[in-house]
Amino acid sequence: MVASPLLADLRAVLGDDAVLTDPDLLRMHERDEADLCASGTPLVVVRPHGTDEVVGVVRAAARYGVPVVPQGARTGLAGAANAVDGAIVLSTVAMDRILEIDPVGRIAVVQPGVVNATLAGAVRREGLYYPPDPGSWESSTIGGNVSTNAGGMCCVKYGVTTEYVLGLEVVLASGEVLRTGRRTAKGVAGYDLTRLFVGSEGTLGVITEVTVALRPAPEASLTLVAVYNSTAEAGVAVAEIAAKGLTPSLLELLDRTHLAAIEAYQPMGLRTDAQALLLAAVDTGSRAAEDLARIAEVCEAAGADEVYAATDAAEAAALLQARRLAHPAMEKFAADAYPGGNGGLIIDDVAVPRGSLAALLDGVARIAEECDVPIGVVGHAGDGNMHPNIVVDRADPASLDRGRRAFDEIMRLGLELGGTCTGEHGVGLLKRDWLAREIGPVGVRVHQAIKAALDPEGLFNPGKVL
Ligand SMILES: Cc1cc2nc3c(=O)[nH]c(=O)nc-3n(C[C@H](O)[C@H](O)[C@H](O)COP(=O)(O)OP(=O)(O)OC[C@H]3O[C@@H](n4cnc5c(N)ncnc54)[C@H](O)[C@@H]3O)c2cc1C
């Protein structure tokens, strides 16, 4: 039994307060936000404050052969942060310091537990901008965002997390500390190890410091809404906006199910009779009004029933807030859909080339009918990245089977359309089979070789990704 000596070693490294074994707390750290993914009960949750303490935790784990599951805020949607039985959960909540903001170099250096919105707010006060803005930005951490390569609403114009990660500090399974990347505007020395760790979902090491690139603060944005009687027409509008060379700073789609769910959750005056709503914004400064008018024209030409611009910043913010409510609103909608609050969601995250968005939306509607399950669709339409949310009755095995079949059919369709099984949520537990199909046997072997080289004993986040 390794528990007692391991706990004693962890207490020697971290002190008693940062080594937690309270059963309620252990339960709290069992899983992320992904419904219907397996999870285990950790032996202990540790909350290191700095790199040296993480090194101590990893060395102790290696000594006793106990797995380490890194956790940020556990907002993940693929089960990637789920504990395995007997593991050490390494929570980064106490590593929450912004170490540096350099307006000249346009970089910030942060510990991994810094919450996205905290960093975004701190750099905004310096006139700077950290664009990646997952819907969870008020709670998710930079370490989690980097480890999942998170996207968000601004990413259609500004790119996803990886575009902003310049360098990392990572504690390896050997207990050594690796520094990757740079602080400079340019730099090409060696293999791009930074990108190897971005999106690695805690399977290759513990990220203990992140150097991010910043941009000058953008101009104020103008926002419009286009209402459609079919989701596929909205998909056509998205492709046309791209084809015309327009660069919206936000281009999001909500389908009828989500509009109804949001209105039920928090009435906001959304058109619940519509099949789809496109939300678009531009932040092109003096050209913004002209660009918004061009997007409105494209939306109308694609068959919009109604197009209207937000009259002021407050209305634009309310529309954005409606989009941000999609996840909790849909969770409530699903829970209420079946007796006893037993409804659950299988959240999908498929990305296709923009030109194939309409085909994806049509296909999801067909799959919902064929599998006889309700599916609501929401997502980052401008990136071709949709979240078909499949509503299932957790208490009914037949409903779960139909939901899982729909999930697989959507994955299959996404790959057939030249897309990927995950645009931003990651592989975690949810999509291991689909990752293997997407990257093929050679891709799997290369993944396994990298894992074996960096983590030969399989210490970090076992069972995730591969
Ligand atoms: C309401 C809602 C909206 C969302 N919207 C979006 C969205 O728009 N775009 C998007 O991409 N995602 C979105 N997500 C998913 C989720 O918020 C992101 O995946 C986020 O990046 C996870 O961050 P976290 O801090 O919660 O990490 P966790 O969920 O705790 O962990 C995620 C993964 O990162 C690993 N990890 C965490 N910290 C470290 C570290 N320091 N070192 C090594 N590995 C680490 C974990 O092991 C795990 O594999 C949303 C989730 C919710 C609940």
XYZ file of C-alpha atoms and ligand atoms in Angstrom:
519
model
C 0.000 0.000 0.000
C 1.715 3.183 -1.238
C -0.897 5.620 0.059
C 0.610 6.521 3.435
C 4.261 6.944 2.441
C 3.193 8.787 -0.746
C 0.981 11.177 1.211
C 3.811 11.744 3.697
C 6.189 12.580 0.844
C 3.626 14.937 -0.736
C 3.109 16.697 2.623
C 6.861 17.083 2.964
C 6.949 18.833 -0.435
C 3.772 20.935 -0.223
C 2.848 21.242 3.436
C -0.349 19.820 4.940
C -2.733 22.486 3.570
C -2.026 21.709 -0.080
C -2.490 17.923 0.212
C -6.216 17.210 0.317
C -7.915 13.903 1.033
C -11.362 15.005 2.182
C -13.793 12.605 0.404
C -16.159 15.408 -0.705
C -13.287 17.296 -2.238
C -11.963 14.161 -3.927
C -15.422 13.617 -5.435
C -15.504 17.228 -6.643
C -12.265 16.623 -8.534
C -13.376 13.400 -10.211
C -14.528 14.915 -13.475
C -14.821 17.804 -15.869
C -17.985 19.123 -17.554
C -18.328 16.306 -20.097
C -21.441 14.290 -19.454
C -21.395 10.485 -19.712
C -17.603 10.018 -19.570
C -15.979 7.524 -17.200
C -14.125 8.861 -14.170
C -12.424 7.504 -11.068
C -11.804 8.656 -7.505
C -8.383 10.178 -6.903
C -6.281 9.207 -3.912
C -5.406 12.828 -3.253
C -5.717 16.328 -4.686
C -2.617 18.504 -4.471
C -2.421 22.252 -4.989
C 1.182 23.274 -5.642
C 2.091 26.980 -5.736
C 5.110 26.873 -8.030
C 7.331 24.856 -10.330
C 9.551 23.426 -7.556
C 6.513 22.007 -5.824
C 5.236 20.480 -9.077
C 8.662 18.864 -9.522
C 8.354 17.434 -6.002
C 4.890 16.036 -6.748
C 5.974 14.456 -10.043
C 9.095 12.905 -8.452
C 6.996 11.444 -5.618
C 4.436 10.100 -8.123
C 7.208 8.488 -10.184
C 8.752 6.955 -7.062
C 5.522 5.147 -6.199
C 4.284 4.606 -9.787
C 1.098 6.611 -9.151
C -0.492 8.481 -12.087
C -0.817 12.267 -12.148
C -3.898 13.947 -13.631
C -3.385 17.698 -14.141
C -6.533 19.786 -13.667
C -7.257 23.435 -14.317
C -10.831 24.589 -13.723
C -12.380 21.279 -14.951
C -14.518 23.034 -17.530
C -13.291 20.626 -20.224
C -15.883 18.951 -22.444
C -14.094 15.735 -23.424
C -13.396 14.046 -20.076
C -9.696 14.912 -20.474
C -9.419 16.156 -16.879
C -11.292 13.181 -15.390
C -9.479 11.436 -12.564
C -8.531 7.786 -12.631
C -8.852 5.667 -9.475
C -5.969 6.165 -7.068
C -4.386 9.045 -9.006
C -2.821 12.246 -7.753
C -4.940 15.096 -9.101
C -2.609 18.031 -9.582
C -4.799 21.110 -9.463
C -3.283 24.376 -10.687
C -5.716 26.653 -8.818
C -2.972 27.956 -6.499
C -0.626 28.711 -9.419
C -2.601 31.798 -10.367
C -0.083 34.615 -10.628
C 0.420 36.882 -13.622
C 4.209 37.110 -13.516
C 4.782 39.805 -16.131
C 3.059 41.988 -18.694
C 5.501 43.581 -21.133
C 3.792 46.186 -23.359
C 6.937 46.652 -25.495
C 7.488 42.974 -26.219
C 3.683 42.542 -26.251
C 3.883 39.442 -24.114
C 2.603 38.224 -20.772
C 4.084 35.486 -18.610
C 1.631 33.634 -16.387
C 1.299 30.641 -14.152
C -1.082 28.007 -15.569
C -3.892 28.530 -13.052
C -4.561 32.128 -14.130
C -8.174 32.372 -15.291
C -8.569 33.475 -18.915
C -10.757 36.492 -18.057
C -8.287 37.626 -15.383
C -5.471 37.717 -17.925
C -7.683 39.342 -20.581
C -8.748 42.035 -18.077
C -5.199 42.693 -16.822
C -3.762 43.171 -20.314
C -6.746 45.291 -21.385
C -5.828 47.750 -18.646
C -2.454 48.100 -20.452
C -4.202 48.750 -23.788
C -3.446 45.204 -24.947
C -5.531 42.223 -26.018
C -5.351 38.473 -25.387
C -7.830 37.174 -27.986
C -8.567 33.483 -27.270
C -11.941 33.613 -25.513
C -13.561 30.217 -24.910
C -17.172 30.427 -23.736
C -15.790 29.339 -20.332
C -13.395 32.325 -20.170
C -14.656 33.484 -16.786
C -13.575 30.204 -15.186
C -11.221 28.213 -17.420
C -7.478 28.553 -16.901
C -4.676 29.453 -19.286
C -3.045 26.076 -18.508
C -6.266 24.295 -19.465
C -6.707 26.500 -22.548
C -3.154 25.724 -23.694
C -3.520 21.999 -22.953
C -6.707 21.804 -25.043
C -5.673 24.464 -27.589
C -8.955 26.204 -26.827
C -10.851 28.259 -29.372
C -13.586 30.803 -28.839
C -15.741 33.392 -30.480
C -12.969 35.806 -31.526
C -10.920 33.024 -33.054
C -12.572 33.369 -36.476
C -10.488 36.497 -36.969
C -7.697 36.205 -34.407
C -6.910 32.492 -34.319
C -6.973 29.923 -31.505
C -4.790 29.589 -28.394
C -1.790 28.080 -30.171
C -1.308 31.299 -32.187
C -0.614 33.090 -28.898
C 1.623 30.607 -27.083
C 5.239 31.697 -27.506
C 6.871 29.577 -24.851
C 6.239 27.142 -22.025
C 7.829 25.781 -18.909
C 6.935 22.109 -18.470
C 7.717 19.601 -15.738
C 8.498 16.297 -17.433
C 7.871 12.798 -16.097
C 11.560 12.592 -15.173
C 11.074 15.593 -12.870
C 13.258 17.722 -15.173
C 12.070 21.203 -16.107
C 11.877 21.866 -19.857
C 11.703 25.386 -21.261
C 10.361 25.671 -24.811
C 9.977 28.560 -27.224
C 10.910 32.182 -26.807
C 9.964 35.700 -25.710
C 11.029 37.318 -28.959
C 8.801 38.412 -31.835
C 10.557 35.851 -34.055
C 12.519 32.667 -33.365
C 13.025 29.335 -35.108
C 15.620 27.539 -32.987
C 15.048 23.800 -32.894
C 11.908 21.714 -33.177
C 8.704 23.523 -32.255
C 8.317 21.833 -28.871
C 5.884 24.531 -27.757
C 3.299 23.378 -30.287
C 3.884 19.762 -29.265
C 2.658 20.565 -25.761
C -0.206 22.800 -26.909
C -3.246 20.527 -27.095
C -1.470 17.602 -25.395
C -4.235 17.380 -22.750
C -1.960 16.775 -19.782
C -0.486 13.585 -21.267
C 3.096 14.771 -21.851
C 3.950 16.935 -18.840
C 2.671 19.549 -16.407
C 2.740 23.076 -17.811
C 3.970 25.389 -15.064
C 4.451 28.668 -16.933
C 3.113 30.119 -20.171
C 4.470 33.034 -22.230
C 1.703 34.433 -24.420
C 1.744 36.943 -27.260
C -0.563 39.947 -26.999
C -2.042 42.282 -29.604
C -2.975 45.933 -29.466
C -6.558 46.343 -28.243
C -8.993 46.063 -31.170
C -11.341 48.812 -32.317
C -14.888 48.817 -30.958
C -17.079 46.319 -32.791
C -20.432 46.548 -34.570
C -22.799 43.578 -34.440
C -25.639 42.192 -36.527
C -28.108 39.350 -36.374
C -29.397 37.388 -39.376
C -32.429 35.156 -38.911
C -32.977 32.092 -41.133
C -35.714 29.614 -41.868
C -33.149 26.870 -42.430
C -29.806 26.149 -40.807
C -28.274 25.228 -44.157
C -29.026 28.747 -45.516
C -27.106 30.158 -42.574
C -24.269 27.797 -43.518
C -24.298 29.139 -47.079
C -24.084 32.709 -45.722
C -20.988 31.784 -43.719
C -19.247 30.351 -46.792
C -20.179 33.453 -48.837
C -18.864 35.830 -46.157
C -15.511 34.047 -46.353
C -15.575 33.900 -50.154
C -16.084 37.669 -50.343
C -12.921 38.215 -48.268
C -14.790 39.704 -45.327
C -13.179 39.312 -41.891
C -15.789 39.254 -39.131
C -14.370 39.279 -35.607
C -17.206 36.952 -34.596
C -19.491 34.681 -36.621
C -21.615 32.374 -34.500
C -24.639 30.196 -35.208
C -27.489 29.187 -32.892
C -30.172 26.795 -34.080
C -33.835 26.703 -33.141
C -33.341 24.283 -30.226
C -30.736 26.576 -28.680
C -32.834 29.711 -29.260
C -35.723 28.056 -27.418
C -33.435 26.749 -24.649
C -31.896 30.196 -24.072
C -35.269 31.943 -24.064
C -36.552 29.429 -21.509
C -33.405 29.829 -19.398
C -33.307 33.612 -19.523
C -35.821 35.464 -21.707
C -33.921 37.782 -24.061
C -36.384 38.388 -26.882
C -34.724 35.978 -29.331
C -36.775 34.819 -32.339
C -37.711 31.296 -31.312
C -39.691 30.761 -34.530
C -36.448 30.901 -36.544
C -34.529 27.776 -37.572
C -31.173 29.513 -37.162
C -29.649 32.769 -36.086
C -26.269 34.050 -37.221
C -24.480 36.526 -35.009
C -21.740 38.537 -36.749
C -19.441 41.336 -35.590
C -16.749 43.456 -37.226
C -14.026 45.509 -35.558
C -12.428 47.134 -38.587
C -12.415 50.685 -37.230
C -13.334 53.327 -39.788
C -14.433 50.594 -42.249
C -16.656 48.797 -39.726
C -20.031 50.220 -40.815
C -19.251 49.472 -44.476
C -18.045 45.928 -43.655
C -21.134 45.243 -41.540
C -23.352 46.420 -44.405
C -21.553 44.032 -46.777
C -22.073 41.130 -44.368
C -25.747 42.090 -44.096
C -26.032 41.992 -47.914
C -24.447 38.547 -48.066
C -26.751 37.276 -45.295
C -29.798 38.582 -47.166
C -28.651 37.088 -50.455
C -28.304 33.704 -48.729
C -32.001 33.855 -47.809
C -32.177 35.570 -44.415
C -35.715 36.240 -43.259
C -34.544 39.258 -41.285
C -31.234 41.058 -40.751
C -30.812 43.736 -38.141
C -27.882 45.557 -36.565
C -27.521 46.011 -32.825
C -28.424 49.613 -32.106
C -25.827 50.144 -29.401
C -23.077 48.454 -27.389
C -25.561 47.294 -24.734
C -27.675 45.430 -27.304
C -24.545 43.904 -28.861
C -23.376 42.773 -25.406
C -26.802 41.229 -24.709
C -26.630 39.244 -27.964
C -23.181 38.020 -27.054
C -24.434 37.088 -23.617
C -27.266 35.087 -25.206
C -24.647 33.115 -27.143
C -22.602 32.578 -23.985
C -25.679 31.156 -22.240
C -26.021 28.403 -24.847
C -24.239 25.759 -22.777
C -26.009 26.159 -19.398
C -29.333 26.759 -21.171
C -28.964 23.586 -23.206
C -27.941 21.604 -20.108
C -31.157 22.725 -18.403
C -33.192 22.019 -21.542
C -31.759 18.481 -21.661
C -32.285 17.841 -17.948
C -35.930 18.956 -18.214
C -36.563 16.948 -21.379
C -36.911 13.664 -19.461
C -38.697 12.682 -16.258
C -36.779 13.123 -13.023
C -34.325 15.573 -14.605
C -32.602 12.548 -16.149
C -31.838 14.207 -19.452
C -28.165 14.568 -20.368
C -26.079 15.949 -23.226
C -23.524 14.323 -25.456
C -21.642 17.383 -26.668
C -20.017 17.013 -30.034
C -17.358 19.309 -31.506
C -16.833 18.718 -35.185
C -15.037 21.104 -37.538
C -15.323 21.041 -41.331
C -13.982 23.275 -44.087
C -16.171 26.420 -44.136
C -17.472 25.544 -47.591
C -18.926 22.307 -46.176
C -20.775 23.892 -43.255
C -24.184 23.769 -44.963
C -23.672 20.060 -45.771
C -22.735 19.398 -42.146
C -25.832 21.189 -40.849
C -28.110 19.340 -43.274
C -26.427 16.061 -42.332
C -26.869 16.625 -38.588
C -30.594 17.275 -39.118
C -30.851 14.022 -41.096
C -28.935 12.091 -38.409
C -31.245 13.464 -35.677
C -34.217 12.128 -37.616
C -32.663 8.766 -38.471
C -31.448 8.140 -34.909
C -34.604 9.557 -33.382
C -32.810 11.868 -30.929
C -33.140 15.628 -30.433
C -29.942 17.417 -31.526
C -29.397 21.155 -31.077
C -26.558 22.818 -32.987
C -24.527 25.825 -31.881
C -21.025 26.964 -32.599
C -18.288 28.930 -34.186
C -19.758 28.928 -37.684
C -17.043 31.173 -39.101
C -14.501 28.452 -38.266
C -16.748 25.655 -39.575
C -16.712 24.405 -35.954
C -20.097 23.204 -34.724
C -21.273 21.683 -31.468
C -24.157 19.312 -32.178
C -25.590 18.721 -28.688
C -27.348 15.375 -28.491
C -30.095 15.129 -25.873
C -30.413 11.717 -24.208
C -32.269 10.120 -21.328
C -29.542 8.824 -19.014
C -32.000 6.414 -17.391
C -32.926 4.768 -20.693
C -30.278 2.523 -22.289
C -32.087 2.674 -25.656
C -31.945 6.481 -25.636
C -28.235 6.361 -24.727
C -27.613 3.926 -27.600
C -29.434 6.169 -30.059
C -27.454 9.176 -28.802
C -24.136 7.365 -29.140
C -25.077 6.221 -32.644
C -25.894 9.818 -33.595
C -22.559 10.933 -32.114
C -20.686 8.398 -34.239
C -22.651 9.299 -37.362
C -21.792 12.988 -36.889
C -18.098 12.135 -36.462
C -18.217 9.990 -39.594
C -19.912 12.774 -41.546
C -17.393 15.355 -40.311
C -14.456 13.244 -41.490
C -16.175 12.479 -44.833
C -16.532 16.223 -45.370
C -12.785 16.645 -44.911
C -13.087 17.812 -41.321
C -11.765 16.823 -37.916
C -13.340 15.014 -34.964
C -12.579 17.905 -32.633
C -12.231 21.577 -33.469
C -11.450 22.769 -29.947
C -12.653 20.579 -27.067
C -9.970 17.940 -27.509
C -9.943 14.155 -27.597
C -9.933 13.287 -23.889
C -11.888 10.102 -23.294
C -14.673 10.969 -25.675
C -12.929 10.712 -29.033
C -10.024 8.324 -28.738
C -11.470 5.970 -31.363
C -12.192 8.829 -33.689
C -8.700 10.296 -33.299
C -7.269 6.930 -34.386
C -9.545 6.909 -37.442
C -8.664 10.496 -38.292
C -4.881 10.211 -38.077
C -4.512 6.575 -39.220
C -2.060 3.897 -38.027
C 1.073 5.892 -38.853
C -0.254 8.917 -36.974
C -1.119 6.692 -33.997
C 2.407 5.181 -33.977
C 4.006 8.641 -34.024
C 1.748 9.772 -31.162
C 2.675 6.651 -29.174
C 6.395 7.150 -29.866
C 6.249 10.752 -28.609
C 4.355 9.676 -25.494
C 6.850 6.856 -24.842
C 9.825 9.195 -25.282
C 8.504 11.794 -22.838
C 6.529 9.663 -20.394
C 7.798 6.060 -20.648
C 5.994 4.889 -17.493
C 2.651 6.402 -18.583
C 2.518 8.627 -15.492
C 0.610 11.572 -16.957
C -3.157 11.447 -17.480
C -3.381 7.758 -18.461
C -6.093 6.665 -20.858
C -6.591 10.081 -22.417
C -6.062 10.958 -26.102
C -4.657 7.540 -27.148
C -19.806 26.812 -20.720
C -18.599 26.293 -21.436
C -18.200 26.900 -22.615
C -17.064 26.447 -23.281
N -16.679 27.081 -24.426
C -15.553 26.683 -25.052
C -15.123 27.351 -26.238
O -15.753 28.288 -26.717
N -13.984 26.923 -26.822
C -13.247 25.884 -26.300
O -12.207 25.553 -26.869
N -13.644 25.221 -25.201
C -14.766 25.603 -24.557
N -15.168 24.942 -23.423
C -14.377 23.805 -22.930
C -13.320 24.169 -21.853
O -13.668 25.341 -21.154
C -11.930 24.316 -22.466
O -11.495 23.052 -22.940
C -10.863 24.866 -21.507
O -9.693 25.130 -22.233
C -10.550 23.960 -20.334
O -9.825 24.710 -19.366
P -9.785 24.240 -17.831
O -8.929 25.175 -17.081
O -11.158 24.074 -17.316
O -9.051 22.849 -17.975
P -9.487 21.403 -17.459
O -10.827 21.049 -17.964
O -9.265 21.311 -16.002
O -8.392 20.509 -18.195
C -8.406 20.351 -19.586
C -7.202 19.520 -20.019
O -6.011 20.244 -19.778
C -5.131 19.515 -18.931
N -4.436 20.503 -18.113
C -4.990 21.526 -17.404
N -4.016 22.272 -16.856
C -2.836 21.707 -17.210
C -1.470 22.019 -16.963
N -1.101 23.059 -16.230
N -0.518 21.216 -17.494
C -0.854 20.148 -18.246
N -2.130 19.819 -18.521
C -3.104 20.590 -18.014
C -6.017 18.532 -18.201
O -5.299 17.376 -17.792
C -7.032 18.216 -19.266
O -6.495 17.256 -20.144
C -16.315 25.354 -22.744
C -16.736 24.742 -21.565
C -17.868 25.190 -20.910
C -18.275 24.515 -19.635
